[in-house]
Coordinates of C-alpha atoms and ligand atoms in Angstrom, one line a residue:
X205 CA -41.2 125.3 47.9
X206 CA -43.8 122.7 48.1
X207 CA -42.6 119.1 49.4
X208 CA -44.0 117.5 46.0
X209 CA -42.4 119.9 43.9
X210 CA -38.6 120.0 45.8
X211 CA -38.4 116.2 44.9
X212 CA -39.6 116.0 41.6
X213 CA -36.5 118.0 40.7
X214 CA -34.6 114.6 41.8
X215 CA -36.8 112.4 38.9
X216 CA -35.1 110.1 37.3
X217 CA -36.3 110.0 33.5
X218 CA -39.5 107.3 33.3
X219 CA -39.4 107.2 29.8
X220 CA -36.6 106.2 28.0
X221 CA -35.9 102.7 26.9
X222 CA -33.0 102.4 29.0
X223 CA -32.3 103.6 32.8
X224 CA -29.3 102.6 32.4
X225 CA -28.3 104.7 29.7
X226 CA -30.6 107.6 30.3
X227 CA -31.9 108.0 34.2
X228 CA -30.0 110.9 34.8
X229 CA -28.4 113.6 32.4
X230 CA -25.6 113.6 34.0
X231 CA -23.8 111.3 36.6
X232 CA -23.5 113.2 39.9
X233 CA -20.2 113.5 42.7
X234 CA -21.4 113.2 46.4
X235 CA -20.1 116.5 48.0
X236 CA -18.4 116.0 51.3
X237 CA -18.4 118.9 52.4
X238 CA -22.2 119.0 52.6
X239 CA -23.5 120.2 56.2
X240 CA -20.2 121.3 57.6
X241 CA -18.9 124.6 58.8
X242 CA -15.5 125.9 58.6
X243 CA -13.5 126.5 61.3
X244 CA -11.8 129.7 61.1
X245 CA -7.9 129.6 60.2
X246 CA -7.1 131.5 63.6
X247 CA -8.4 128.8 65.2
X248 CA -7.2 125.7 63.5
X249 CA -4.2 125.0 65.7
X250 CA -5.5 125.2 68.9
X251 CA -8.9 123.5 67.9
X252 CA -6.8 120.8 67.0
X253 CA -4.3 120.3 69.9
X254 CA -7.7 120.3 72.1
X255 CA -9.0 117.2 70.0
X256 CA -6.1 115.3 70.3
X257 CA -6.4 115.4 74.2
X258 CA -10.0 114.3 73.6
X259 CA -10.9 110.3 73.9
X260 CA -11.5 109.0 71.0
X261 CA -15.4 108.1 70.0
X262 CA -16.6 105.1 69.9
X263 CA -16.7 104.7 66.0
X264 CA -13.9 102.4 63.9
X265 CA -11.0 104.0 63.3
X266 CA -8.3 104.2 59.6
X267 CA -5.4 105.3 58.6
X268 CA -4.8 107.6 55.6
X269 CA -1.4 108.2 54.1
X270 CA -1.0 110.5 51.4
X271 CA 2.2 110.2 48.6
X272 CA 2.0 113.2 45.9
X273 CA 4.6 111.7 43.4
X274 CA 4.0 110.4 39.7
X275 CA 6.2 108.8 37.5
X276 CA 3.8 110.8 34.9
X277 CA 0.5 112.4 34.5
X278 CA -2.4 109.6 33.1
X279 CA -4.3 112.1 30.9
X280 CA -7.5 110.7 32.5
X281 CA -6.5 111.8 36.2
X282 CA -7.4 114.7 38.2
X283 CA -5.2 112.9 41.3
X284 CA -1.8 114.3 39.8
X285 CA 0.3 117.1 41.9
X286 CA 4.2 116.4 41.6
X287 CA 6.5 114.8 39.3
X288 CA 8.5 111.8 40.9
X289 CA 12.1 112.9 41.2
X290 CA 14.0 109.9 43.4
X291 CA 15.8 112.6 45.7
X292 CA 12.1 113.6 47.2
X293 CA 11.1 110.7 48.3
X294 CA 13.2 110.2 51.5
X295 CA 12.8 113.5 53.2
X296 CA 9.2 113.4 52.5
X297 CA 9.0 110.1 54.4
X298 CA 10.7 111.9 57.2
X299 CA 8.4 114.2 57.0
X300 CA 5.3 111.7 57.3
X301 CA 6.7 109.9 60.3
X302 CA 7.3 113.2 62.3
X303 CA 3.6 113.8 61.9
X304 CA 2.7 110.3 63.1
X305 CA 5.0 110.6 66.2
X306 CA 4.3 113.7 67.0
X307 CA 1.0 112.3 67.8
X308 CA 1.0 108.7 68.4
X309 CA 0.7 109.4 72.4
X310 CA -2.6 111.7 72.1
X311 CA -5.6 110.4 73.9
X312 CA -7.5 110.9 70.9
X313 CA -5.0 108.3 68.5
X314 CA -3.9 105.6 70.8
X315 CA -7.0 104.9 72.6
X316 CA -8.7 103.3 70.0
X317 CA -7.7 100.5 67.5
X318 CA -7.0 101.2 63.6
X319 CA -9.0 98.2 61.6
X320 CA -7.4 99.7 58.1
X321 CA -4.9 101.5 56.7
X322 CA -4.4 102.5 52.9
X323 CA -1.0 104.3 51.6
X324 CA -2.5 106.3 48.7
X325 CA -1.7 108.6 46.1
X326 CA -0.2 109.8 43.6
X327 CA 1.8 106.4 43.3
X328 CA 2.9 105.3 46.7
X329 CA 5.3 102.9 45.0
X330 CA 6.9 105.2 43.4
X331 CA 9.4 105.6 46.7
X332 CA 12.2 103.2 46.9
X333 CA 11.9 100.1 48.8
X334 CA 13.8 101.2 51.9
X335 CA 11.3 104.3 52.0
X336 CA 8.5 102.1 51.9
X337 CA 9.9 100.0 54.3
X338 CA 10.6 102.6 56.8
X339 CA 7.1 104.3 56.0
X340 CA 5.0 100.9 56.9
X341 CA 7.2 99.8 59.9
X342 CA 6.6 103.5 61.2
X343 CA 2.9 103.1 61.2
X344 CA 2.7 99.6 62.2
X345 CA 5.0 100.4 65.4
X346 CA 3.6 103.9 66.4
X347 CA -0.1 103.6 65.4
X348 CA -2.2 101.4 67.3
X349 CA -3.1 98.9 64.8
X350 CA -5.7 96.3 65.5
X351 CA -4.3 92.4 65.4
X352 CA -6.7 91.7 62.1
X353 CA -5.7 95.2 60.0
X354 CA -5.8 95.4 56.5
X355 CA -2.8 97.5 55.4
X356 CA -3.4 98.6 51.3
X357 CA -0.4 100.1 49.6
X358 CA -1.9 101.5 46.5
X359 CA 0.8 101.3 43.5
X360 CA 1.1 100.8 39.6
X361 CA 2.8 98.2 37.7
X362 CA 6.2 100.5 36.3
X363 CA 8.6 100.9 39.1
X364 CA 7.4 98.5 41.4
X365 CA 9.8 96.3 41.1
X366 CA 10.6 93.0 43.4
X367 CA 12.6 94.7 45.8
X368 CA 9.6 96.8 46.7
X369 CA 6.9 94.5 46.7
X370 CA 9.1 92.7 49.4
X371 CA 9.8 95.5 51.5
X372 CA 5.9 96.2 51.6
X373 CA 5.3 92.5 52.6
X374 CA 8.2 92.5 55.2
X375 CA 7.0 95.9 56.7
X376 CA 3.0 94.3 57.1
X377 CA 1.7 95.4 53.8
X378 CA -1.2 92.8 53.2
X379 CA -3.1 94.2 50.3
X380 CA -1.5 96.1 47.2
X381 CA -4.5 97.8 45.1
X382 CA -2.8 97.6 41.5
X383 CA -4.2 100.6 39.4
X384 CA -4.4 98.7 36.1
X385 CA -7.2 100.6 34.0
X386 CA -7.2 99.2 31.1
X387 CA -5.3 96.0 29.9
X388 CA -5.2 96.8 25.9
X389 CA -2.3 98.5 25.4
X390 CA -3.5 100.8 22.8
X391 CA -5.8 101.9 25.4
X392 CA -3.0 102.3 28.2
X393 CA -0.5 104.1 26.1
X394 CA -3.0 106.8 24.8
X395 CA -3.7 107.6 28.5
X396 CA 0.6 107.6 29.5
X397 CA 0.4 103.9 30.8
X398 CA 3.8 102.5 29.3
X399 CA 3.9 99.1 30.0
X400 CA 2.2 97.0 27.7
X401 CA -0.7 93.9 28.3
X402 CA 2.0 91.2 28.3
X403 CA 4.1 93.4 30.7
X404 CA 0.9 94.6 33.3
X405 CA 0.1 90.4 33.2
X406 CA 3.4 89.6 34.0
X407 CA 3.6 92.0 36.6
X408 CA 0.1 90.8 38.2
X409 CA 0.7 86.8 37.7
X410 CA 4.0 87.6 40.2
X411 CA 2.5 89.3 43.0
X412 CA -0.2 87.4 43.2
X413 CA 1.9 84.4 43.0
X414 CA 3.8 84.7 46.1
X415 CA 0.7 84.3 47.9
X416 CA 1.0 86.6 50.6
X417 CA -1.1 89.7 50.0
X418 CA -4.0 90.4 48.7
X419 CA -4.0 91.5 45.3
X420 CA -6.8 94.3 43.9
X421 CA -7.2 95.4 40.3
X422 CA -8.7 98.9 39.5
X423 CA -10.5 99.6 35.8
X424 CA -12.0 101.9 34.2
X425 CA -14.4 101.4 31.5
X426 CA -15.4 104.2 28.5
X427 CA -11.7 105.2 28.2
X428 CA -11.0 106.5 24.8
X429 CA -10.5 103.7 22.4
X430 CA -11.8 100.9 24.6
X431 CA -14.3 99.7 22.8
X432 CA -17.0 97.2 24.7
X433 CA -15.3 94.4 22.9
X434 CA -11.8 95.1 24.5
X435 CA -14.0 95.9 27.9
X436 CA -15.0 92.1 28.2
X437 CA -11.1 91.2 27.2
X438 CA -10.4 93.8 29.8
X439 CA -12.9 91.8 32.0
X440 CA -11.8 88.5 31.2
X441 CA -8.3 89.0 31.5
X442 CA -8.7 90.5 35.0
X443 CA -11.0 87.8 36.7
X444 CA -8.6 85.1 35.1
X445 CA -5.6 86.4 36.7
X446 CA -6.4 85.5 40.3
X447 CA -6.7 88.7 42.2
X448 CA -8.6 89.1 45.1
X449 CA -10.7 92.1 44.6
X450 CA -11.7 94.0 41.4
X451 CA -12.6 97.9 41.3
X452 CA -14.9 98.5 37.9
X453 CA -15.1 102.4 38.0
X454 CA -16.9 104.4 35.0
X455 CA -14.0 107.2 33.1
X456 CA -15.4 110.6 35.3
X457 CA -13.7 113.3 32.8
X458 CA -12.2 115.5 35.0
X459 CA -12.2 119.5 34.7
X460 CA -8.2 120.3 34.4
X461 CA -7.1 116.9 33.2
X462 CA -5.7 116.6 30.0
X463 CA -8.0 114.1 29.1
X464 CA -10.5 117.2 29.5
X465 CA -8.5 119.6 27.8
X466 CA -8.2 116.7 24.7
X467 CA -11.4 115.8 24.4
X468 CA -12.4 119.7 23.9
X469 CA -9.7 119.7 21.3
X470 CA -11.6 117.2 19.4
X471 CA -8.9 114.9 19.9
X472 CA -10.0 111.4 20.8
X473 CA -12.9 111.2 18.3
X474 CA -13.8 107.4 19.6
X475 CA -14.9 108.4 23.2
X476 CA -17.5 106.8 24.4
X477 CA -20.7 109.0 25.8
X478 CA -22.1 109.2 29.4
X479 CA -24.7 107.4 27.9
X480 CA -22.7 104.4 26.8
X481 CA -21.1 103.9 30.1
X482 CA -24.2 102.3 31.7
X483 CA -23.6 99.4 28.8
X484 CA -20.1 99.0 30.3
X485 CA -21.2 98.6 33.5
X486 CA -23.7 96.1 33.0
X487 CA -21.4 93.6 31.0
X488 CA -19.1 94.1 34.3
X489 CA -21.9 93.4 36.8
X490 CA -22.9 90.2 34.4
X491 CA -19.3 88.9 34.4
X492 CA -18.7 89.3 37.4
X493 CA -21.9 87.4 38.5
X494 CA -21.1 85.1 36.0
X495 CA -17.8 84.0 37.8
X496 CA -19.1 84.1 40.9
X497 CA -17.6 86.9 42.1
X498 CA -19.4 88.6 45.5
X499 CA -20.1 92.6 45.2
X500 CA -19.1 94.0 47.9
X501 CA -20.3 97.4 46.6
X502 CA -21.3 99.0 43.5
X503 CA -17.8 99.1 42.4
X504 CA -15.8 96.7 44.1
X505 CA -16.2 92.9 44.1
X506 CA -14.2 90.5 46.1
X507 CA -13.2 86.6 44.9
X508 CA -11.1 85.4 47.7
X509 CA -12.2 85.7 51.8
X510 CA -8.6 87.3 51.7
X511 CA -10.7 90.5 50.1
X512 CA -12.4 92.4 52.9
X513 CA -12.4 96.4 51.5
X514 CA -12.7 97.4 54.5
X515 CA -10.7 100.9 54.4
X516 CA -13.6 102.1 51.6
X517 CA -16.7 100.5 53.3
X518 CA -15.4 101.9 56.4
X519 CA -15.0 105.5 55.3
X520 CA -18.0 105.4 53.5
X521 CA -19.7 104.6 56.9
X522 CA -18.3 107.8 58.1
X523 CA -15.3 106.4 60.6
X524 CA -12.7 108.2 62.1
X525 CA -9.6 108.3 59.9
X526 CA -6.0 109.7 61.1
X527 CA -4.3 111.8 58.0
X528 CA -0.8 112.2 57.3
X529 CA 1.0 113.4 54.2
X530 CA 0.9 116.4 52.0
X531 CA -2.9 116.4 50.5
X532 CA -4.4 114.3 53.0
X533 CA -8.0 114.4 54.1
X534 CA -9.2 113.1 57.3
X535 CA -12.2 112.8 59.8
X536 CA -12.0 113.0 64.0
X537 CA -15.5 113.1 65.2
X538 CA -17.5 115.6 64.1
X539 CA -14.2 116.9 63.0
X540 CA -13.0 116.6 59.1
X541 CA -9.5 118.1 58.0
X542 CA -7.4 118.8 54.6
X543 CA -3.6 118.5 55.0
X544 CA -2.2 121.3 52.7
X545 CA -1.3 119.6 49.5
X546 CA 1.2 122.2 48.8
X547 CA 4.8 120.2 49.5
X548 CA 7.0 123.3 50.7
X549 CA 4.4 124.6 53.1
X550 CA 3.5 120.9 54.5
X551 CA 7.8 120.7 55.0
X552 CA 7.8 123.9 56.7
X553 CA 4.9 122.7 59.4
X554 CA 5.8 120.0 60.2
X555 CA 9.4 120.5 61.0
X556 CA 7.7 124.0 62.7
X557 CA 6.3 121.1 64.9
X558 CA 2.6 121.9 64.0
X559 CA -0.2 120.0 62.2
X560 CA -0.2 121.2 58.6
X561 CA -4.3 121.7 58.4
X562 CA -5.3 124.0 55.2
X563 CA -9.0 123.4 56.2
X564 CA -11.0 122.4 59.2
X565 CA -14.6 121.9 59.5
X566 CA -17.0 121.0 62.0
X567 CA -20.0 118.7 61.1
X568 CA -23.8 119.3 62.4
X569 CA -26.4 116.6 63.4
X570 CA -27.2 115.2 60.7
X571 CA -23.6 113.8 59.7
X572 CA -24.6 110.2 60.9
X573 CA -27.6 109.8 58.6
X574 CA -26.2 111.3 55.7
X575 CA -23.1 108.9 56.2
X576 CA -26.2 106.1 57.0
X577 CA -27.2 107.1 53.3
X578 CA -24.2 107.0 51.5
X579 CA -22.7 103.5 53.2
X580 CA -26.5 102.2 52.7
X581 CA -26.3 103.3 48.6
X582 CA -23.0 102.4 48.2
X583 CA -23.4 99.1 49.1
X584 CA -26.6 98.6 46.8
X585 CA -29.3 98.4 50.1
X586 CA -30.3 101.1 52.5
X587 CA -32.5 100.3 55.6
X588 CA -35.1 102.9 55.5
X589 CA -35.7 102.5 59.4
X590 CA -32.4 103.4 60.1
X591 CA -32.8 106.8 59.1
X592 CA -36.2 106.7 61.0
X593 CA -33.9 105.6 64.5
X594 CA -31.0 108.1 63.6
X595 CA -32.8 110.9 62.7
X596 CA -35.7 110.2 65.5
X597 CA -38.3 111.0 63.1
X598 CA -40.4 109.2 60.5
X599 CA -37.8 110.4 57.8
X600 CA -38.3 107.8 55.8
X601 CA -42.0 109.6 54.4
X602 CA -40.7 112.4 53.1
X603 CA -38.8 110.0 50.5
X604 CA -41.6 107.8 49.4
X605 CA -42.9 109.6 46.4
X606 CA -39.2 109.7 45.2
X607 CA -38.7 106.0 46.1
X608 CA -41.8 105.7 44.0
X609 CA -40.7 107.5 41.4
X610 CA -37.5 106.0 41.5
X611 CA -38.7 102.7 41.5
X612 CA -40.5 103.2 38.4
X613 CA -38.0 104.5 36.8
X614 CA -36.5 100.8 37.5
X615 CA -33.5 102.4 39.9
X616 CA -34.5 100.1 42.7
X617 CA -37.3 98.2 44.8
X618 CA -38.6 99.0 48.1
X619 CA -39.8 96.2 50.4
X620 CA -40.3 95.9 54.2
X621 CA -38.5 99.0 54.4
X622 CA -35.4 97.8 52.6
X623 CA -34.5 99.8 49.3
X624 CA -32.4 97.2 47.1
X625 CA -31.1 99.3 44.0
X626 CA -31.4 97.6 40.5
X627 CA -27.9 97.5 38.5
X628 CA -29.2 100.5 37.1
X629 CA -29.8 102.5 40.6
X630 CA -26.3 101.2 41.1
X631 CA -24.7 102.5 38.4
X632 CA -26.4 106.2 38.8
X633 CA -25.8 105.7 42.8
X634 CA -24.1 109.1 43.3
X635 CA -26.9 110.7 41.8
X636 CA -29.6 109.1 44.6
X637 CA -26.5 109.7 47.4
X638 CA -26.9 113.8 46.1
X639 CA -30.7 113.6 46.0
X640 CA -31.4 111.8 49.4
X641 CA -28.5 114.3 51.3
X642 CA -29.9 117.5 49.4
X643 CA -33.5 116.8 50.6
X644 CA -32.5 115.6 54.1
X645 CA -30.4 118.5 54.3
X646 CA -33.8 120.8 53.0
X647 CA -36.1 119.5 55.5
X648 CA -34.2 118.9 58.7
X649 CA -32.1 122.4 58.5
X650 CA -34.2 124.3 56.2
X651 CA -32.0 127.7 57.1
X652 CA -28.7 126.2 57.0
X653 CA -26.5 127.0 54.0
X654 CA -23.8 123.9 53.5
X655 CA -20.4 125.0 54.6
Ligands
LIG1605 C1 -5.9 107.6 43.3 S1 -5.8 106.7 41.8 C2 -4.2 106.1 42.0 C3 -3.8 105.1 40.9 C4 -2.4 104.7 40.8 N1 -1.5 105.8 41.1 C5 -2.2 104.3 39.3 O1 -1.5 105.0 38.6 O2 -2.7 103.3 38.9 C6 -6.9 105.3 42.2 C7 -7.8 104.9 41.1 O3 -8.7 105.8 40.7 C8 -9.2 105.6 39.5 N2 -9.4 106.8 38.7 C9 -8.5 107.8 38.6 N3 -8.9 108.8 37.8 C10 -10.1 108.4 37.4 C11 -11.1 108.9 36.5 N4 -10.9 110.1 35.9 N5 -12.2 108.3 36.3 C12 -12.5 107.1 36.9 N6 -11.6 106.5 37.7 C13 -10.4 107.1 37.9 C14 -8.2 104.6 38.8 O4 -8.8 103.4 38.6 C15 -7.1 104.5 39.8 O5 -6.5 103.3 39.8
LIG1606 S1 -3.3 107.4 37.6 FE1 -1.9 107.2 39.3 S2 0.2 107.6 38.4 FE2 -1.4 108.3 36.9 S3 -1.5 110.5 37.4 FE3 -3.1 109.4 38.6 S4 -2.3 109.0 40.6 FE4 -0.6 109.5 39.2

């Protein structure tokens, strides 16, 4: 296919009244998997024992820690695998610390510090406190963690009660990233969130009180029912509560969720569009401008120095991260792997004594510009010239038409070499991430299928 017409496939829409509305058709996922080839299963084990005798790479290292367990399934989520029952929860911590110890003393972990750590889920504080107490002191004591780590525990407001939040802050916990997603409790409960506005403030005005962590609040915008008006309450109430970072992420209705599955039912008549979400983002980019918050990326801004966010600026940059837990995904050098997510099989191998991998791929050159691309997008600003130095060729021509077009389409400038994306070429981000891997992937390995 011509050069010309491969990229004009990746136009954004120049005509419509509104890029942020109508840019893009559809909003587009980055694909990870892009450019990698799978190892085969036969040789999963014993690719992996030979990596962990391998030094480290030079790159910044994070932690990863997987907990599968929900008090109850948000309609909106497509992160849900197991039900919480309280019984679980110790032997799966068990579990996870025989998988760090079982490899704390490899070349490949200990030789190089860990700058972040984030306990995810599922709903890590959903375990009791003395498992999350025994979980953090585990990693801080066998992983080598660097002086200046930020250590998330990600959590929602029911069940984490004080007991908890004081066993994360004893064990080294310094940042809890609080999934709120909407404060309204209208809003909440239609998506299975049970505690109301008055209790998710309470809850919030508390941890942030004791000073000692910092505190991050996630929303989503263009949930059913949450109209823009209860968006800026959602907005206001958030910024005034004194947290240290704020996620704004736009409702992705997920395949399999039952928000999906009601939505197709007709059920939830006052959804917003794709197209509406742009206006959501936009009144969050102005407020948060407004109060002087600093964007740290397109979706995350940060009030206090206490916020760093490192863990997802980090990843995004493509370092190393060490996975543990059922469901986990991970990256050693050119090295990514998927912990089964299947909670019997991930027992079984690891009291078997071996790594419980369900994929393992191997990455090919271009990994470091196409993580160059998506830190550079993610972020809002991507040096064209360090594609040029990365790849070793003048990369950075084959994307000026769509830069061009792009920038028409008011997505973003380009100056000096610098692309600075518009709020609009942030909001439609993943969909220029897609476009820019796609084509680098189309010129530089023209043969080569993505794994
Ligand atoms: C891995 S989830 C865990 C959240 C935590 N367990 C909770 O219940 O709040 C992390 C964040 O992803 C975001 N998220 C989950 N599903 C989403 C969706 N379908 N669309 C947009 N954001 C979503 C939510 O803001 C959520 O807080
Ligand atoms: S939003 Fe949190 S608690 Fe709800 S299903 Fe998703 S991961 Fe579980």
């Amino acid at each position: 296919m011509a050069l010309q017409t491969e990229i004009a496939r990746y136009f954004a829409n120049e005509n419509s009244q509104s890029s942020l509305r109508d840019a893009f058709s559809r909003r587009s996922a980055v694909m990870p998997f892009r450019g990698r080839q799978r190892v085969p299963d036969d040789e999963i084990q014993s690719r992996w024992s030979l990596l962990l005798t391998q030094d480290a790479l030079p790159k910044k290292r994070l932690v990863y820690v997987h907990v599968p367990f929900c008090a109850n399934h948000c309609l909106f989520c497509g992160f849900y695998r197991n039900a919480y029952v309280p019984d679980a929860g110790a032997s799966y911590v068990d579990l996870i610390i025989g998988e760090i110890e079982k490899e704390a003393s490899a070349a490949a972990v200990r030789e190089r510090p860990v700058h972040a750590v984030y306990i995810g889920g599922g709903t890590p504080t959903a375990l009791r406190a003395d498992e999350l107490f025994r979980l953090l002191c585990a990693i801080k004591t066998r992983l080598p963690l660097a002086a200046d780590c930020e250590i998330t525990v990600e959590g929602r407001i029911i069940h984490f009660d004080p007991e908890k939040i004081d066993a994360c802050l004893e064990a080294g916990a310094n940042r809890f990233s609080i999934g709120v997603q909407s404060f309204d409790t209208d809003v909440r409960r239609r998506q299975g969130r049970r505690s109301s506005r008055q209790e998710a403030i309470t809850f919030l005005e508390n941890l942030g009180g004791r000073d000692r962590a910092a505190v991050v609040i996630d929303l989503i915008y263009g949930l059913p029912g949450q109209t823009l008006d209860i968006w800026q309450q959602d907005l206001e109430t958030a910024t005034a509560l004194g947290a240290d970072g704020i996620d704004l992420y736009g409702l992705n209705v997920i395949p399999g969720t039952p928000l999906f599955t009601a939505l197709a039912a007709g059920k939830f008549s006052d959804a917003s569009e794709l197209r509406q979400l742009g206006d959501f983002y936009l009144a969050g980019d102005r407020l948060m401008q407004r109060k002087n918050w600093r964007r740290l990326s397109n979706n995350h801004w940060g009030r206090t120095t206490r916020e760093r966010n490192l863990y997802n600026l980090l990843i995004k940059e493509g370092a190393d991260c060490l996975a543990y837990g059922a469901g986990a995904g991970g990256t050693l050098g050119a090295y990514s792997y998927g912990l089964t997510g299947e909670l019997e099989r991930y027992g079984e191998q690891v009291r078997a004594g071996g790594k419980p991998i369900a994929m393992l791929t191997v990455s090919d050159s271009l990994q470091q510009a196409r993580d160059a691309v998506t830190a550079g997008f993610e972020v809002g600003r991507l040096d064209l010239r360090s594609l040029d130095a990365i790849t070793g060729q003048e990369i950075s021509l084959i994307f000026s038409p769509l830069l061009g077009q792009w920038q028409k389409a008011g997505l973003l400038t380009v100056a000096d070499g610098i692309v600075e994306l518009t709020v609009a070429g942030r909001f439609w981000y993943g969909n220029l991430i897609s476009a820019f891997q796609s084509i680098l992937n189309d010129r530089l390995h023209p043969s080569q299928d993505a794994a």
